[in-house]
Tab-separated table of C-alpha atoms in Angstrom:
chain	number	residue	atom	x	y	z
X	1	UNK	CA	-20.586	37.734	-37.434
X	2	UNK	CA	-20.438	33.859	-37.053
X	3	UNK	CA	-21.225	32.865	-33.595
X	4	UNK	CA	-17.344	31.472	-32.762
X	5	UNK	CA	-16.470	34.920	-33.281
X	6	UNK	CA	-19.367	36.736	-31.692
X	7	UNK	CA	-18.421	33.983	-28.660
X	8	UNK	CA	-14.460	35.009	-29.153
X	9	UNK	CA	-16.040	38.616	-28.968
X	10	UNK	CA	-17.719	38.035	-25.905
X	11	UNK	CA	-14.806	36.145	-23.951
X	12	UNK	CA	-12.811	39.276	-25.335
X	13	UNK	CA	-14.760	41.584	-23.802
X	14	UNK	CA	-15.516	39.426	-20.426
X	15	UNK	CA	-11.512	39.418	-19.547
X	16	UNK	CA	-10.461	42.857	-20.536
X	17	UNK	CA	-13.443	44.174	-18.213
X	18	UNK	CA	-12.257	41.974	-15.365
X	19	UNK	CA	-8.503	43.393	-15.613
X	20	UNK	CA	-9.554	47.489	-16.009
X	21	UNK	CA	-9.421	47.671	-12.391
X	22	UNK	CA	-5.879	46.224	-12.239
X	23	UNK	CA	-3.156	49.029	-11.170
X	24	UNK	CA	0.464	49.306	-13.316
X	25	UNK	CA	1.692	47.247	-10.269
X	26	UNK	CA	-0.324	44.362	-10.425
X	27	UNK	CA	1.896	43.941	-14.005
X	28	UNK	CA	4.208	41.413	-13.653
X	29	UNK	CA	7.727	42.303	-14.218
X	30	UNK	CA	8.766	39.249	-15.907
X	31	UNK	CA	6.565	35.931	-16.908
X	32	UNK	CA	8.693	33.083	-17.968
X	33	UNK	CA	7.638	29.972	-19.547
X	34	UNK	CA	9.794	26.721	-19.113
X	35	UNK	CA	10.189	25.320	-23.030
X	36	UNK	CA	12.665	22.369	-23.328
X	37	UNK	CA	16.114	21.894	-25.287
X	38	UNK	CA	17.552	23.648	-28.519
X	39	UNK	CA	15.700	22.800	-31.820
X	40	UNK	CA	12.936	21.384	-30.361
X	41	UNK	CA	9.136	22.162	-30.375
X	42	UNK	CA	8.629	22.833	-26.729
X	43	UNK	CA	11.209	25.493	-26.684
X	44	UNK	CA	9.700	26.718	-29.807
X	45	UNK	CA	6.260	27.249	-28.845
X	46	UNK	CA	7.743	28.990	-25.447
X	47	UNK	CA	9.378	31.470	-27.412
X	48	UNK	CA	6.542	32.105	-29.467
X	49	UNK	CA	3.884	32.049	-25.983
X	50	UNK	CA	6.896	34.895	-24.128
X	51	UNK	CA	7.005	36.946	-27.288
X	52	UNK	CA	3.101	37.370	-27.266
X	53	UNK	CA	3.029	37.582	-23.413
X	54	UNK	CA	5.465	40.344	-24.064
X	55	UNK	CA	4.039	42.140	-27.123
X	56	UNK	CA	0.915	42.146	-25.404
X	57	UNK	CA	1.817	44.084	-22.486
X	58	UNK	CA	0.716	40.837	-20.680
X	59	UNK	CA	4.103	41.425	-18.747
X	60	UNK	CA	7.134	44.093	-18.701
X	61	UNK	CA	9.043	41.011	-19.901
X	62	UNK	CA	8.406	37.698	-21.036
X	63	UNK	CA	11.137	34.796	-21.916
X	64	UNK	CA	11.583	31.876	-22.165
X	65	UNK	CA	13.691	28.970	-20.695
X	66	UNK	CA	15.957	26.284	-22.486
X	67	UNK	CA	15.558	23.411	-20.500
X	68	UNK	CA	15.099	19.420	-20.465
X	69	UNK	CA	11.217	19.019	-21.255
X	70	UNK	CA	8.707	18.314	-19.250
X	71	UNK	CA	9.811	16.659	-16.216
X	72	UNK	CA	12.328	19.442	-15.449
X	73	UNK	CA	9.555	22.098	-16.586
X	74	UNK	CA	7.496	20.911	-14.144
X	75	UNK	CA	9.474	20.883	-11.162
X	76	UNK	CA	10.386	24.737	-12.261
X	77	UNK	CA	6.799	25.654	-11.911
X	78	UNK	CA	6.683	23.825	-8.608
X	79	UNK	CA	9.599	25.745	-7.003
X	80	UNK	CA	8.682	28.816	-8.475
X	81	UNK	CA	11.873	29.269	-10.962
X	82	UNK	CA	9.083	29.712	-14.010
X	83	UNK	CA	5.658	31.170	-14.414
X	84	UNK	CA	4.518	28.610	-17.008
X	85	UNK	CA	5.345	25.196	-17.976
X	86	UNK	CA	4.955	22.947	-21.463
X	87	UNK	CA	4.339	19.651	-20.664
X	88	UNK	CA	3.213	16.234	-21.465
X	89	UNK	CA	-0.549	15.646	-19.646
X	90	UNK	CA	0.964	11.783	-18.166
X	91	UNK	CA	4.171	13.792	-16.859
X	92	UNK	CA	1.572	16.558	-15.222
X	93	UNK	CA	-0.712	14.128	-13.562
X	94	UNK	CA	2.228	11.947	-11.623
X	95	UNK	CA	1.671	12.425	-7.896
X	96	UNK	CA	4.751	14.471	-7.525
X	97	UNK	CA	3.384	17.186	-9.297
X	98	UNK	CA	0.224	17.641	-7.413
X	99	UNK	CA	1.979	17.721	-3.968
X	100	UNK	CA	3.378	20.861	-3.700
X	101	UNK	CA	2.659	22.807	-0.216
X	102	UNK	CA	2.969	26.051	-2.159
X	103	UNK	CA	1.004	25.435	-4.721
X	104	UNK	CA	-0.659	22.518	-6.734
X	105	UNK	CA	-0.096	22.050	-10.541
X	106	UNK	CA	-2.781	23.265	-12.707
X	107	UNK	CA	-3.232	23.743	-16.508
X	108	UNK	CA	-4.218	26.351	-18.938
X	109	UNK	CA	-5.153	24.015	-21.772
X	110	UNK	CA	-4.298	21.822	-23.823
X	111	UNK	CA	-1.867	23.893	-26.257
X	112	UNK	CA	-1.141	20.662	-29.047
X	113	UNK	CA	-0.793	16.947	-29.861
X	114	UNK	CA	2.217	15.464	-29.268
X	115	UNK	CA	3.875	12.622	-31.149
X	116	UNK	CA	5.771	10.066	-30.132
X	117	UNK	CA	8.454	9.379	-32.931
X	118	UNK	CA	9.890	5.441	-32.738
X	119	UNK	CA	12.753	6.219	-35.378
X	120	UNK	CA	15.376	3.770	-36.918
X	121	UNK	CA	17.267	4.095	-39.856
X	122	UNK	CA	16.512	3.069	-43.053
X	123	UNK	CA	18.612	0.087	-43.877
X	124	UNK	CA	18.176	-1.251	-40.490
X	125	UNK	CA	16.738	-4.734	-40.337
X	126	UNK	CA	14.282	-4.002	-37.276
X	127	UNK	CA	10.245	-3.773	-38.326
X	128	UNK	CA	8.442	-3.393	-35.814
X	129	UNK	CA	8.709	-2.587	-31.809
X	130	UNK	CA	9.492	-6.278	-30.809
X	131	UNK	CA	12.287	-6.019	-32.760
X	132	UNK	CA	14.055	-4.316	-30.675
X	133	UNK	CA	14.456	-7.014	-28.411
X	134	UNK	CA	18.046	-7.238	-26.549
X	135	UNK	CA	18.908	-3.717	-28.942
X	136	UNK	CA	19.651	0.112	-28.103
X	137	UNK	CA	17.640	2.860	-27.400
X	138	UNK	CA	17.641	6.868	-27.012
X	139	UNK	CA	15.122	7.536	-24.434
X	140	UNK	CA	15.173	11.194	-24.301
X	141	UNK	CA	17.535	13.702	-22.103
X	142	UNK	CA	17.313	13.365	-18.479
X	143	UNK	CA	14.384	15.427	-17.238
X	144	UNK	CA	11.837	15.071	-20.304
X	145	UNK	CA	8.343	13.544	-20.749
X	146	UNK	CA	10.075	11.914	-23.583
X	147	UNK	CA	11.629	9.541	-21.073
X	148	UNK	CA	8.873	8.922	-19.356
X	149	UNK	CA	6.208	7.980	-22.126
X	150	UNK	CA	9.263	6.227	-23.575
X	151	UNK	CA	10.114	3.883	-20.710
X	152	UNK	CA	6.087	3.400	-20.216
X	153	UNK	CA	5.883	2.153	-23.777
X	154	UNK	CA	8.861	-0.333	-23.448
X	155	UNK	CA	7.749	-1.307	-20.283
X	156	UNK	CA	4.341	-2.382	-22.150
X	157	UNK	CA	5.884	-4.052	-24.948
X	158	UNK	CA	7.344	-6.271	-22.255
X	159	UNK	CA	10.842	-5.198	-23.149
X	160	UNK	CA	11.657	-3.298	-20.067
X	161	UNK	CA	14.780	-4.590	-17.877
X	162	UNK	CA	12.776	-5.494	-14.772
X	163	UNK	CA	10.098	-8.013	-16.553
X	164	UNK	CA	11.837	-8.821	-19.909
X	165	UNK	CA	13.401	-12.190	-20.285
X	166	UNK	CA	17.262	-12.322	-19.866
X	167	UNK	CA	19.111	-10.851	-23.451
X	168	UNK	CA	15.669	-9.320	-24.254
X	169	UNK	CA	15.589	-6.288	-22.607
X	170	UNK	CA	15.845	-2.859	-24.585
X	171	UNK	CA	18.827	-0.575	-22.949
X	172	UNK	CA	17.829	2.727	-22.375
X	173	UNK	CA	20.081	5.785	-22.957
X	174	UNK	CA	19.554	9.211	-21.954
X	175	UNK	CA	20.050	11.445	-24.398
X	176	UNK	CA	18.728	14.777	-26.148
X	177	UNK	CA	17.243	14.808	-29.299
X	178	UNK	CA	20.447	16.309	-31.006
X	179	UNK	CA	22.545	13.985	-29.327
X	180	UNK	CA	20.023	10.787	-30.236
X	181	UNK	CA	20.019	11.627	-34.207
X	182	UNK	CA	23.947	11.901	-34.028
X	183	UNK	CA	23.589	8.433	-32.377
X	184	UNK	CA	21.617	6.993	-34.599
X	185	UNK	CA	23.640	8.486	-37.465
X	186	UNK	CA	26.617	6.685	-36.627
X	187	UNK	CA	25.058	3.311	-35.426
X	188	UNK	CA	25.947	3.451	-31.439
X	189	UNK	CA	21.957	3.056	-30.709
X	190	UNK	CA	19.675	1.452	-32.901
X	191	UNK	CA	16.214	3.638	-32.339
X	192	UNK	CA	16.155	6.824	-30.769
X	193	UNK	CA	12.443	7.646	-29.116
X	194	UNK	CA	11.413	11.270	-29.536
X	195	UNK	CA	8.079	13.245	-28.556
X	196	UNK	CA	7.517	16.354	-30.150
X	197	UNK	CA	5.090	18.213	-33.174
X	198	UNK	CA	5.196	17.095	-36.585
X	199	UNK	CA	7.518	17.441	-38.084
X	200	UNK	CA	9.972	18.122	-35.749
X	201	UNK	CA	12.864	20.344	-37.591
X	202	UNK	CA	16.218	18.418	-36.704
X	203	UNK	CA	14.369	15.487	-37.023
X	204	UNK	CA	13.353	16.411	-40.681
X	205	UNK	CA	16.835	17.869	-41.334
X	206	UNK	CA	18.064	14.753	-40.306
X	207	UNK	CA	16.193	12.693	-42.666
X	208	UNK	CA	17.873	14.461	-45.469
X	209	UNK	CA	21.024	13.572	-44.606
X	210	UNK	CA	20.454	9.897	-43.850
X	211	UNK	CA	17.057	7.682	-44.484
X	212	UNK	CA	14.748	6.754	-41.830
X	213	UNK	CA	11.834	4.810	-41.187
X	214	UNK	CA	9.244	5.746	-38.182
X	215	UNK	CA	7.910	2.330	-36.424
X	216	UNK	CA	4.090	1.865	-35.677
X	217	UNK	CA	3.413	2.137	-31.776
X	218	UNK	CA	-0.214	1.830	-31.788
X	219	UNK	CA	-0.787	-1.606	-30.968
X	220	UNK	CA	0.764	-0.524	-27.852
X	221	UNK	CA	-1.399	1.884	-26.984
X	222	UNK	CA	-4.428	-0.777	-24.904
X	223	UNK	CA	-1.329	-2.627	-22.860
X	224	UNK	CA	0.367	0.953	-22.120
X	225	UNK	CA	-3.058	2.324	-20.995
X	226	UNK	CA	-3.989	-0.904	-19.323
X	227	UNK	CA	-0.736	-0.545	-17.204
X	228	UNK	CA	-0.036	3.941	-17.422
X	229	UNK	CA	-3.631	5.212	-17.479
X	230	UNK	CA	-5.861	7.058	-20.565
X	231	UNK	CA	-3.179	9.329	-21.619
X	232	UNK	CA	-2.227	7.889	-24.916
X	233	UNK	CA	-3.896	8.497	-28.202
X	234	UNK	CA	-3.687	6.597	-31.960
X	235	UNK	CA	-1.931	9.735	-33.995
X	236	UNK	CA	-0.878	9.170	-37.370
X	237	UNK	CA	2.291	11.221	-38.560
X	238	UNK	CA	1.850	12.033	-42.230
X	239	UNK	CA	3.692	10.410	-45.004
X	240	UNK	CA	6.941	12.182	-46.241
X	241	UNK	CA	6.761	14.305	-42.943
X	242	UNK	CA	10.350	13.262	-42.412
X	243	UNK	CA	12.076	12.630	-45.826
X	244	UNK	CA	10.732	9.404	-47.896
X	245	UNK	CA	9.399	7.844	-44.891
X	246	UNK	CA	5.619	6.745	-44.950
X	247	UNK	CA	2.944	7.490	-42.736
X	248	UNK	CA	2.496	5.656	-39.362
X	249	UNK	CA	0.438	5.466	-36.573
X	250	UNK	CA	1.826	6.053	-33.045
X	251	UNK	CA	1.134	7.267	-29.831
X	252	UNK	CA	-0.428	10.898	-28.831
X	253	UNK	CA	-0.149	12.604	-25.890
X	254	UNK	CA	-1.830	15.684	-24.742
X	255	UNK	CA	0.479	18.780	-24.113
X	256	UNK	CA	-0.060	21.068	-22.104
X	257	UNK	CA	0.118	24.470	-20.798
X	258	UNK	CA	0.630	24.750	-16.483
X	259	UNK	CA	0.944	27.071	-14.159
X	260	UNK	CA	0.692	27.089	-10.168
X	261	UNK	CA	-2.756	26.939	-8.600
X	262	UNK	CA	-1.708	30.359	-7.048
X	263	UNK	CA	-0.429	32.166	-9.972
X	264	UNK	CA	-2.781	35.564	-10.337
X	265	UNK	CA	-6.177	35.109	-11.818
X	266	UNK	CA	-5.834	38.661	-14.102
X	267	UNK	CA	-2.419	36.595	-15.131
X	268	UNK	CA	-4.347	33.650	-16.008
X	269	UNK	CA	-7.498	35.110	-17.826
X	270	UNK	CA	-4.991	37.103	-20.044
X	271	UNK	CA	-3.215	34.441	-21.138
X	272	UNK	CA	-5.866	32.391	-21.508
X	273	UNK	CA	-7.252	35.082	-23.906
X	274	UNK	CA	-4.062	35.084	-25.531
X	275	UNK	CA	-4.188	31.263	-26.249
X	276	UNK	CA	-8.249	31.650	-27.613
X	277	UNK	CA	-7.602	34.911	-29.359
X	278	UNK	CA	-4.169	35.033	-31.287
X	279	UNK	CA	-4.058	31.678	-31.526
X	280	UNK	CA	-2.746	31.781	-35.238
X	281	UNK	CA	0.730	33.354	-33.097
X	282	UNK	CA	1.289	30.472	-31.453
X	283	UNK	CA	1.674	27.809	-33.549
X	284	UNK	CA	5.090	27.495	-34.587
X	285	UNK	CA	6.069	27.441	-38.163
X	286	UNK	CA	7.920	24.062	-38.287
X	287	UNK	CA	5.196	21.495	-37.614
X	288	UNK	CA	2.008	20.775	-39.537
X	289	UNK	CA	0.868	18.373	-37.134
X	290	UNK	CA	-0.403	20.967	-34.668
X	291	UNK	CA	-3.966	21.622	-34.564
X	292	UNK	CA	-5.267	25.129	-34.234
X	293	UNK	CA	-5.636	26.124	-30.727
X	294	UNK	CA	-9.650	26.490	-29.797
X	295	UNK	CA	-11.718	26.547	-26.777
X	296	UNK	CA	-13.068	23.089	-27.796
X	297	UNK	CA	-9.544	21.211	-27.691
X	298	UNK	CA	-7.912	23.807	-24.941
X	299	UNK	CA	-10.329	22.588	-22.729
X	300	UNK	CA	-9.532	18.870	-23.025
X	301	UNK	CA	-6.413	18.734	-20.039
X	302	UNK	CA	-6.406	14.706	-19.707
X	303	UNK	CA	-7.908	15.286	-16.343
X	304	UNK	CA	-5.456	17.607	-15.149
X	305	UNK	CA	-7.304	20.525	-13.713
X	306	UNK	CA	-7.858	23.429	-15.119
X	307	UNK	CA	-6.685	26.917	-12.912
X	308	UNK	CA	-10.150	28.253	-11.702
X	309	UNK	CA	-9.869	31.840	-13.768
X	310	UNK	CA	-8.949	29.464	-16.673
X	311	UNK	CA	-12.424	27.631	-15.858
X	312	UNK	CA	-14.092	30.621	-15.773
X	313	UNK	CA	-12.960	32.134	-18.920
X	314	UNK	CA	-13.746	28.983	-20.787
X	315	UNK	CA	-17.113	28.699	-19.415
X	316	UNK	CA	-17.448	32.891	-20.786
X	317	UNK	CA	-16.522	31.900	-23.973
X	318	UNK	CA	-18.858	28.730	-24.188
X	319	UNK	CA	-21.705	31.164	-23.158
């Protein structure tokens, strides 16, 4: 036995112990995890997460919710209308979402990488970010991280309407990611701005029917720090991951998976043994660009806090 899974043995071992005691009623009836709109990866990975939570016996029911992304996931978790949110770490650490009297925002792990996808079309004449000067933009549906890593990005390239000089700013349109590829398909914006896995299926579908090029982001990355904090990664998405189109660099952003600080500790160690131990369930088939879920990268929450019973399972598993 190799010591990761004499380690994964141990963890094993450590949580079911701590939940024998636990009554039928201590079960919750339903778990549900906010995902994010049709097509996408954050509803994806949801419905893979409830299915396990499910098949597990984690819950009598597990399901998940179509919704706008992270924004709107979080403010679920907040009120209490879902037991688990996916989420962008810079969307998670906003003050909003650690002021809660009920209970503060907390994290699980870190489940994947996300991508931020800067996409035009392929005969357009625009190269690079500046570019799109004075031009049109998808921004993501109302209620997404998308919108918010978006606007921080444009507001760093200096192209945002409250600092960029008259003619020059970049209009900002809120709208889903199917909506934003029909958009850019028929020319009424002229980049749509997308965060998900790579690749992300409508996205790649997409590219079949009409050629696209992905713009480089990552000499955006110090100013966008500089002004948004240490969120944002350099990420390269693969050549040919969408079509013809050749590989880039871009911006990363940690995503993650949150709960409430007072969601049940036996809730949280099981799922957090769900997320170290069938791993290979939860990545979804679609995207190649998400790394394999391990105690080394689950632990890395962008300074978000980890739920204490996550903590302690993690520090089990680490020995």
């Amino acid at each position: 036995m190799t010591r990761r899974n004499a380690l994964r043995a141990a963890v094993t071992f450590g949580l079911l112990a701590s939940t024998v005691g636990c009554s039928a009623e201590e079960r919750p009836q339903e778990l549900t995890v906010a995902g994010g709109e049709s097509g996408g990866f954050y509803l994806e990975f949801a419905t893979l997460l409830a299915d396990l939570l499910q098949r597990e016996r984690i819950a009598d029911k597990a399901r998940a919710l179509t919704t706008g992304g992270s924004l709107e996931n979080i403010q679920r978790v907040l009120a209490g209308e879902a037991t688990f949110a996916v989420a962008l770490a810079d969307a998670a650490a906003q003050p909003a979402a650690n002021s809660h009297s009920e209970g503060r925002l907390m994290a699980l792990g870190k489940v994947y990488q996300n991508y931020v996808h800067c996409i035009v079309r392929e005969d357009s004449t625009i190269r690079s970010f500046a570019d799109l000067a004075g031009k049109t933009a998808a921004v993501g549906e109302v209620g997404s991280g998308t919108t918010l890593t978006a606007g921080r990005i444009i507001a760093a390239a200096g192209l945002a309407p409250q600092s960029a000089p008259p003619g020059r700013a970049l209009k900002q349109i809120n709208l889903g990611l199917n909506q934003a590829i029909d958009a850019l398909a028929n020319g009424s914006v002229d980049v749509m701005i997308q965060s998900g896995g790579v690749p992300t299926a409508p996205i790649a579908s997409a590219a079949q029917r009409f050629g696209m090029r992905l713009l480089d982001l990552s000499g955006l990355i110090p100013a966008t720090r500089a002004q948004s904090g240490f969120f944002y990664d350099r990420v390269l998405i693969p050549a040919n991951s969408y079509g013809n189109a050749p590989a880039v660099w871009t911006v990363g952003v940690a995503n993650l998976l949150l709960c409430r600080s007072d969601l049940a500790d036996h809730v949280v160690r099981q799922t957090v043994e769900l997320l170290v131990g069938k791993a290979q369930d939860l990545v979804p088939k679609s995207s190649a660009g998400v790394q394999f879920l391990s105690p080394e990268t689950l632990i890395n929450t962008a300074g978000v806090p980890l739920h204490p019973a996550a903590e302690a399972s993690y520090r089990t598993l680490h020995g």
